[in-house]
Amino acid sequence: MATSLIAKTLNSIKNPQLLRPLTRQFASIATVQSENPSSSFTFADSDSNSSSSCNDSNIYMKKGLPNCNVKGEKDSSSVTMPMSSMTGSIVGKRFYKQVTTREADDGNGWNVMLDYRTLKTPSKRPLKLPTLALAKAIAAEWDYQQTDGIRPFTMPLMKLACTALDRVPLTRPKIIEHLIKKFSQDLVFCRVPEDNVLTSGVYERQVEKFDPLIGWIKSEFGFKPVVYSCLFGGKQEEGLVKAIENLLKLTDDCQLAVIDAIASAAHSLIIAVGIVKGKLDIEEAIELIRLEEDFQVLVLYLSSSSSPLFSHREKHLRNFMDFSLFFALQVDTWGLVEGGHDIDIADLRVQISSAAVFLGLSRK
């Protein structure tokens, strides 16, 4: 059910090129079991918890018109997720059977329904989504949940929706200020030393992959970024900073939530803007984010005296261009480091892919 819903919603994205490399990314999320049964969230009526703090771990069910179940008990008409549902914990057993969508009462947006209950955000706002496609995708995430527990960490679209509805409207100036503050340290503006044998290969890769993006920035915003050979970047032209800031101010809440999420995962506002503007697809963005780390692991391997490529390491360092070949080499030689690189890559893919999917589905 969930798989078919996701497939249908992805077909509605206006820019399918963006999602071409996306293949079952969300299945990569590791499942975490709760060791303490008491940590599961309880279910409570909102009337009996009016004095609770905003960090309460209850899932509130707001009473509406009487609606008796088969046992004759009155049920609730809405479900409010707790603030702590944004963490990686299991938040209680699945309490619903069917997940559907319906048009909002005011006709402006779409709601997700758990049986007959309307889903709400942690701030108790209605989860009113801009498009039916996004509502169906989030409904698919809820439909995927198992009977033994609701796992918010398997619902990245739900998390982004709550961010867009709850956090962005209240903290928009601070979000933009934080993004601009980190702009000078953008991954795309930093280069490794060119004159070092162990980093010259990385430098060449950075030139090959980053320079086209820098050229696009110049054509898009009218200013060419300054590139620095250091980890901390440096000051950019005031005109470029102002142009990026104006772009952020013109975004809607969903777009700003996506940009903030991608910039945080990628350490690059430029990569985030590139995805939003359609310059980069998912795989291209991930390749840029992991470029230095992936190449450094290769350097360590080729620099080892036990490596069969040791005598030709400089040739391979300078000519190596196929990451898939390197990845196969790593698996065959050392295997994946469980709990290390494999989880890092999977987590990055989920963060970037879910943000790109959310962006595409939220566009009317």
PDB file of N, CA and C in Angstrom, residues 158 223 282 307 325 345:
ATOM      1  N   MET A 158       7.275  13.766   6.821  1.00  0.00           N
ATOM      2  CA  MET A 158       6.477  14.286   7.929  1.00  0.00           C
ATOM      3  C   MET A 158       7.297  15.280   8.749  1.00  0.00           C
ATOM      4  N   PHE A 223      27.684  37.393  -9.862  1.00  0.00           N
ATOM      5  CA  PHE A 223      28.932  37.536  -9.108  1.00  0.00           C
ATOM      6  C   PHE A 223      29.642  36.182  -9.046  1.00  0.00           C
ATOM      7  N   ILE A 282      19.841  14.664  -7.339  1.00  0.00           N
ATOM      8  CA  ILE A 282      20.208  14.054  -6.052  1.00  0.00           C
ATOM      9  C   ILE A 282      21.599  13.452  -6.094  1.00  0.00           C
ATOM     10  N   SER A 307      49.102  -2.227  -0.469  1.00  0.00           N
ATOM     11  CA  SER A 307      48.216  -2.082  -1.609  1.00  0.00           C
ATOM     12  C   SER A 307      48.897  -2.583  -2.875  1.00  0.00           C
ATOM     13  N   LEU A 325      33.932   2.375  -9.313  1.00  0.00           N
ATOM     14  CA  LEU A 325      35.042   1.440  -9.327  1.00  0.00           C
ATOM     15  C   LEU A 325      35.734   1.416  -7.965  1.00  0.00           C
ATOM     16  N   ILE A 345      26.605   7.095   4.462  1.00  0.00           N
ATOM     17  CA  ILE A 345      26.130   7.270   3.085  1.00  0.00           C
ATOM     18  C   ILE A 345      24.620   7.131   3.021  1.00  0.00           C
TER      19      ILE A 345
END
